[in-house]
Short mmCIF file of C-alpha atoms in Angstrom, two decimals:
data_model
loop_
_atom_site.label_atom_id
_atom_site.label_comp_id
_atom_site.label_asym_id
_atom_site.label_seq_id
_atom_site.Cartn_x
_atom_site.Cartn_y
_atom_site.Cartn_z
CA MET A 1 10.08 19.26 -2.55
CA SER A 2 6.81 19.39 -4.46
CA GLN A 3 4.29 22.18 -4.19
CA PRO A 4 0.79 21.64 -2.79
CA ILE A 5 -2.39 21.88 -4.78
CA SER A 6 -2.84 25.30 -6.35
CA ASP A 7 -5.31 27.93 -5.26
CA GLU A 8 -8.18 26.16 -6.99
CA PRO A 9 -11.32 25.88 -4.85
CA VAL A 10 -11.19 22.98 -2.42
CA PRO A 11 -13.74 20.29 -3.38
CA PRO A 12 -16.58 20.04 -0.85
CA TYR A 13 -15.71 16.41 -0.09
CA VAL A 14 -12.12 17.25 0.99
CA ASP A 15 -11.05 18.48 4.43
CA PRO A 16 -7.82 20.45 3.87
CA THR A 17 -7.34 21.01 7.60
CA ARG A 18 -6.56 17.36 8.37
CA PRO A 19 -3.86 15.27 6.72
CA SER A 20 -4.90 12.36 4.54
CA ILE A 21 -2.83 9.18 4.29
CA ALA A 22 -3.18 9.22 0.51
CA ARG A 23 -2.20 12.89 0.23
CA VAL A 24 0.76 12.46 2.60
CA TYR A 25 2.02 9.60 0.43
CA ASP A 26 1.55 11.82 -2.60
CA ALA A 27 3.70 14.48 -0.93
CA PHE A 28 6.37 11.88 -0.14
CA LEU A 29 6.36 10.82 -3.80
CA GLY A 30 6.77 14.40 -5.00
CA GLY A 31 3.23 14.71 -6.35
CA THR A 32 0.97 17.74 -6.37
CA ASP A 33 -2.32 16.41 -4.97
CA HIS A 34 -1.84 17.46 -1.38
CA TYR A 35 -2.27 20.41 0.98
CA GLU A 36 -0.10 22.26 3.46
CA VAL A 37 -1.31 20.08 6.32
CA ASP A 38 -0.02 17.01 4.45
CA ARG A 39 3.30 18.69 3.75
CA GLU A 40 3.69 19.40 7.45
CA VAL A 41 3.64 15.65 8.17
CA LEU A 42 6.32 15.19 5.51
CA ARG A 43 8.46 17.97 7.00
CA ARG A 44 8.21 16.57 10.53
CA VAL A 45 9.20 13.07 9.44
CA THR A 46 12.10 14.24 7.27
CA ARG A 47 13.47 16.32 10.14
CA VAL A 48 13.92 13.03 12.00
CA ALA A 49 15.06 11.07 8.93
CA PRO A 50 15.83 13.04 5.76
CA GLU A 51 15.76 9.78 3.78
CA ALA A 52 12.17 9.03 4.87
CA VAL A 53 10.91 9.80 1.38
CA ASP A 54 12.50 6.47 0.43
CA LEU A 55 9.68 4.76 2.33
CA ALA A 56 7.16 5.87 -0.27
CA VAL A 57 9.53 5.47 -3.21
CA GLU A 58 10.44 1.88 -2.28
CA ASN A 59 6.81 1.01 -1.57
CA ARG A 60 5.77 2.20 -5.04
CA ALA A 61 8.68 0.39 -6.70
CA PHE A 62 7.72 -2.81 -4.84
CA LEU A 63 4.14 -2.45 -6.05
CA ILE A 64 5.30 -2.19 -9.66
CA ARG A 65 7.64 -5.18 -9.47
CA ALA A 66 5.19 -7.36 -7.53
CA CYS A 67 2.30 -6.62 -9.88
CA ARG A 68 4.46 -7.20 -12.93
CA TYR A 69 5.67 -10.51 -11.48
CA LEU A 70 2.16 -11.67 -10.58
CA ALA A 71 0.75 -10.80 -13.99
CA ALA A 72 3.65 -11.81 -16.22
CA GLU A 73 5.20 -14.72 -14.31
CA CYS A 74 2.33 -16.14 -12.28
CA GLY A 75 -0.43 -15.57 -14.82
CA VAL A 76 -2.74 -13.71 -12.44
CA THR A 77 -5.45 -11.76 -14.26
CA GLN A 78 -7.44 -10.45 -11.26
CA PHE A 79 -6.27 -7.93 -8.67
CA LEU A 80 -7.93 -6.50 -5.57
CA ASP A 81 -5.90 -3.42 -4.62
CA CYS A 82 -6.76 -2.36 -1.06
CA GLY A 83 -5.91 1.23 -0.18
CA SER A 84 -4.89 2.12 -3.71
CA GLY A 85 -4.03 5.77 -3.03
CA LEU A 86 -3.89 8.64 -5.47
CA PRO A 87 -3.17 7.79 -9.11
CA THR A 88 0.44 8.13 -10.27
CA ALA A 89 2.29 7.41 -13.51
CA GLU A 90 2.42 3.65 -12.84
CA ASN A 91 -0.72 2.29 -11.27
CA THR A 92 -1.67 -1.33 -10.68
CA HIS A 93 -3.93 -1.52 -13.73
CA THR A 94 -1.34 -0.01 -16.07
CA VAL A 95 1.33 -2.44 -14.87
CA VAL A 96 -0.77 -5.61 -15.04
CA GLN A 97 -2.65 -4.74 -18.23
CA ARG A 98 0.67 -4.11 -19.94
CA ALA A 99 1.54 -7.71 -19.12
CA ASP A 100 -1.94 -9.02 -19.94
CA PRO A 101 -4.59 -6.71 -21.42
CA ARG A 102 -7.29 -9.03 -20.06
CA ALA A 103 -6.33 -8.31 -16.44
CA ARG A 104 -9.06 -6.93 -14.19
CA VAL A 105 -8.40 -4.61 -11.25
CA VAL A 106 -10.66 -3.46 -8.43
CA TYR A 107 -9.30 -0.50 -6.48
CA VAL A 108 -10.57 0.12 -2.94
CA ASP A 109 -10.11 3.28 -0.90
CA ASN A 110 -12.07 5.48 1.49
CA ASP A 111 -10.39 8.80 0.70
CA PRO A 112 -12.82 11.06 -1.21
CA MET A 113 -10.03 12.64 -3.28
CA VAL A 114 -8.67 9.22 -4.24
CA LEU A 115 -12.13 8.06 -5.28
CA ALA A 116 -12.83 11.18 -7.35
CA HIS A 117 -9.47 11.16 -9.12
CA SER A 118 -9.54 7.42 -9.77
CA ARG A 119 -13.08 7.44 -11.16
CA ALA A 120 -12.22 10.32 -13.47
CA LEU A 121 -9.06 8.56 -14.65
CA LEU A 122 -10.81 5.24 -15.22
CA ALA A 123 -14.04 6.46 -16.80
CA GLY A 124 -14.86 4.10 -19.64
CA ASP A 125 -12.35 1.43 -18.56
CA GLU A 126 -14.48 -1.71 -18.39
CA ARG A 127 -11.73 -3.85 -16.86
CA THR A 128 -11.02 -1.59 -13.90
CA ALA A 129 -13.37 -0.57 -11.09
CA VAL A 130 -13.18 1.74 -8.08
CA VAL A 131 -14.94 0.92 -4.82
CA ALA A 132 -15.46 3.10 -1.76
CA GLY A 133 -14.70 0.99 1.27
CA ASP A 134 -12.73 0.52 4.47
CA VAL A 135 -9.92 -1.93 3.76
CA PHE A 136 -9.74 -2.72 7.49
CA GLU A 137 -13.29 -4.13 7.42
CA PRO A 138 -12.80 -7.13 5.12
CA GLU A 139 -16.13 -8.81 5.85
CA ALA A 140 -18.07 -5.75 4.67
CA LEU A 141 -15.77 -5.09 1.74
CA LEU A 142 -15.96 -8.66 0.49
CA ARG A 143 -19.76 -8.37 0.37
CA ASP A 144 -19.60 -5.27 -1.84
CA ALA A 145 -21.56 -5.81 -5.06
CA THR A 146 -18.80 -4.48 -7.32
CA VAL A 147 -16.09 -6.48 -5.57
CA ARG A 148 -18.20 -9.61 -6.04
CA SER A 149 -19.21 -8.96 -9.66
CA ALA A 150 -16.05 -7.42 -11.14
CA LEU A 151 -13.88 -10.38 -10.06
CA ASP A 152 -14.44 -14.08 -10.64
CA TRP A 153 -14.20 -15.63 -7.17
CA GLU A 154 -13.79 -19.08 -8.64
CA ARG A 155 -10.40 -18.15 -10.11
CA PRO A 156 -7.14 -16.90 -8.49
CA ILE A 157 -7.05 -13.30 -7.30
CA ALA A 158 -4.07 -11.22 -6.19
CA LEU A 159 -4.82 -9.32 -2.98
CA LEU A 160 -2.67 -6.22 -2.55
CA HIS A 161 -2.22 -4.61 0.86
CA LEU A 162 0.69 -2.33 0.07
CA GLY A 163 1.49 0.37 2.59
CA THR A 164 -1.87 -0.04 4.33
CA LEU A 165 -1.66 -2.26 7.39
CA HIS A 166 0.82 -0.04 9.24
CA HIS A 167 -1.95 2.58 9.29
CA TYR A 168 -4.30 0.33 11.24
CA ASN A 169 -4.59 1.57 14.81
CA GLY A 170 -5.67 -1.62 16.53
CA GLU A 171 -4.26 -2.28 19.97
CA GLU A 172 -2.55 -5.55 19.07
CA VAL A 173 -0.45 -6.79 16.19
CA ARG A 174 -2.71 -9.83 16.06
CA THR A 175 -5.60 -7.68 14.91
CA ARG A 176 -3.81 -7.05 11.63
CA ARG A 177 -3.33 -10.80 11.22
CA ASP A 178 -7.06 -11.22 11.67
CA ILE A 179 -7.71 -8.68 8.93
CA VAL A 180 -5.39 -10.47 6.53
CA ARG A 181 -6.83 -13.87 7.49
CA ALA A 182 -10.38 -12.68 6.73
CA TYR A 183 -9.27 -11.80 3.22
CA THR A 184 -7.21 -14.92 2.62
CA ASP A 185 -9.97 -17.22 3.86
CA ALA A 186 -12.22 -15.74 1.17
CA LEU A 187 -9.67 -16.00 -1.65
CA PRO A 188 -9.86 -18.95 -4.07
CA SER A 189 -7.09 -21.54 -4.05
CA GLY A 190 -4.11 -20.47 -6.13
CA SER A 191 -4.55 -16.82 -5.14
CA TYR A 192 -1.72 -14.53 -4.04
CA VAL A 193 -1.24 -11.98 -1.28
CA ALA A 194 1.23 -9.09 -1.53
CA ILE A 195 1.97 -7.00 1.58
CA SER A 196 4.36 -4.15 2.27
CA HIS A 197 4.76 -2.58 5.71
CA PHE A 198 6.96 -0.18 7.66
CA LEU A 199 9.81 -2.17 9.22
CA ASP A 200 11.85 -1.91 12.38
CA PRO A 201 14.99 -3.56 10.97
CA GLU A 202 16.43 -4.20 14.45
CA ASP A 203 19.84 -2.94 13.36
CA GLU A 204 21.61 0.43 13.27
CA HIS A 205 18.48 1.94 11.66
CA SER A 206 16.10 0.73 14.38
CA GLY A 207 16.32 4.00 16.32
CA THR A 208 15.41 5.97 13.22
CA ALA A 209 12.46 3.66 12.56
CA ARG A 210 11.10 4.30 16.03
CA LYS A 211 11.62 8.05 15.69
CA MET A 212 9.71 8.06 12.41
CA GLU A 213 6.96 6.01 14.06
CA GLU A 214 6.74 8.53 16.88
CA VAL A 215 6.29 11.38 14.42
CA PHE A 216 3.67 9.54 12.37
CA LEU A 217 1.66 8.46 15.41
CA HIS A 218 1.72 11.90 17.00
CA SER A 219 0.99 13.84 13.86
CA MET A 220 -2.59 14.72 12.96
CA MET A 221 -2.49 11.66 10.67
CA GLY A 222 -2.21 9.52 13.80
CA SER A 223 -0.94 6.30 12.23
CA GLY A 224 2.20 4.62 10.91
CA THR A 225 3.51 1.68 12.96
CA PHE A 226 6.93 0.09 12.37
CA SER A 227 6.98 -3.66 13.07
CA THR A 228 9.78 -6.21 13.30
CA ARG A 229 10.29 -8.91 10.72
CA ASP A 230 9.02 -11.58 13.15
CA GLU A 231 5.82 -9.60 13.63
CA LEU A 232 5.34 -9.08 9.91
CA VAL A 233 6.02 -12.63 8.77
CA ARG A 234 3.04 -13.73 10.87
CA LEU A 235 0.79 -11.79 8.50
CA PHE A 236 1.51 -14.56 5.98
CA ASP A 237 0.48 -17.42 8.32
CA GLY A 238 -1.06 -20.25 6.33
CA LEU A 239 0.39 -19.00 3.04
CA ASP A 240 3.44 -20.07 1.07
CA LEU A 241 5.90 -17.18 0.89
CA LEU A 242 7.54 -16.92 -2.52
CA ALA A 243 11.28 -16.37 -2.87
CA PRO A 244 13.00 -14.27 -1.66
CA GLY A 245 10.52 -14.26 1.22
CA LEU A 246 9.74 -11.27 3.42
CA VAL A 247 12.62 -8.85 2.82
CA ARG A 248 13.31 -5.15 2.51
CA CYS A 249 11.29 -3.89 -0.44
CA CYS A 250 14.46 -2.88 -2.28
CA ASP A 251 15.66 -6.52 -2.05
CA TRP A 252 12.48 -8.09 -3.44
CA ARG A 253 13.28 -9.20 -7.00
CA PRO A 254 15.13 -5.97 -7.91
CA ASP A 255 15.37 -5.06 -11.57
CA GLY A 256 19.15 -4.98 -11.39
CA PRO A 257 22.08 -4.92 -8.99
CA GLY A 258 21.50 -2.47 -6.16
CA ARG A 259 23.69 0.58 -6.49
CA GLU A 260 21.88 3.05 -4.27
CA PRO A 261 23.05 3.40 -0.65
CA LEU A 262 21.03 1.50 1.93
CA THR A 263 19.56 4.49 3.72
CA ALA A 264 17.35 4.36 6.78
CA GLY A 265 14.33 4.87 4.58
CA ARG A 266 15.21 1.99 2.27
CA SER A 267 15.96 -0.21 5.30
CA CYS A 268 12.65 0.50 7.02
CA ILE A 269 10.03 -0.90 4.68
CA ALA A 270 9.59 -4.60 3.92
CA GLY A 271 7.50 -6.57 1.48
CA GLY A 272 6.60 -10.09 0.48
CA VAL A 273 4.33 -12.07 -1.83
CA ALA A 274 2.73 -15.38 -0.85
CA ARG A 275 0.47 -17.97 -2.47
CA LYS A 276 -2.61 -19.66 -1.07
CA ALA A 277 -2.49 -23.38 -1.74
#
């Protein structure tokens, strides 16, 4: 298990007494940009399901494969990455610009540490921008000056909501559909939407999914809902799901034959990519 941030002074914009979604994900991925309070969320979840780290690992692997597919196979050159999280070795811009150096990426997050790290990493990169915004308020975000100017809204855009929507604390599942619909209504024809989300697989791992959900929701982080496939597929209403459809992330266009065991963690996160006609 990774170690938290060293004894360096805590930046004034960071609250180390409350867990951050981005820092908790970083802890799950074995990073170093997190604090003890974030590690406590990780410990509580892994007590219930030791394989829970696979949630973050599979989500990141899905991001890489989906972005590579969209850039290399679909020819997308514009990406709006909502809830981008802390930078890692393979970020959206590195994946898509490897496929096409012309690709533009706008990252959106509201975590001060994410914004500071991302801006430092991307200083001088004219094809990548970082925007402070709430990804659950699409109307406001879509009016942002940088979002409007950095992307050409007359040409296809790939919208990424990867590992974000399960952290929305609305009272009804439909509310998340409304969030996605607000984005997709604004996207030009020929655009794509990629979504990953915690999954209740409704099989032998369903009990573990609900236990993990209980820990997430009752931790100081306060979010992390596991939804069924029927609930999640509705997020793509009005869009054309690309093969293989909405599936477990590990089953979405894998790089090779699956050899790793299908743990509870790998079974409990799903993803899909769809196209707007």
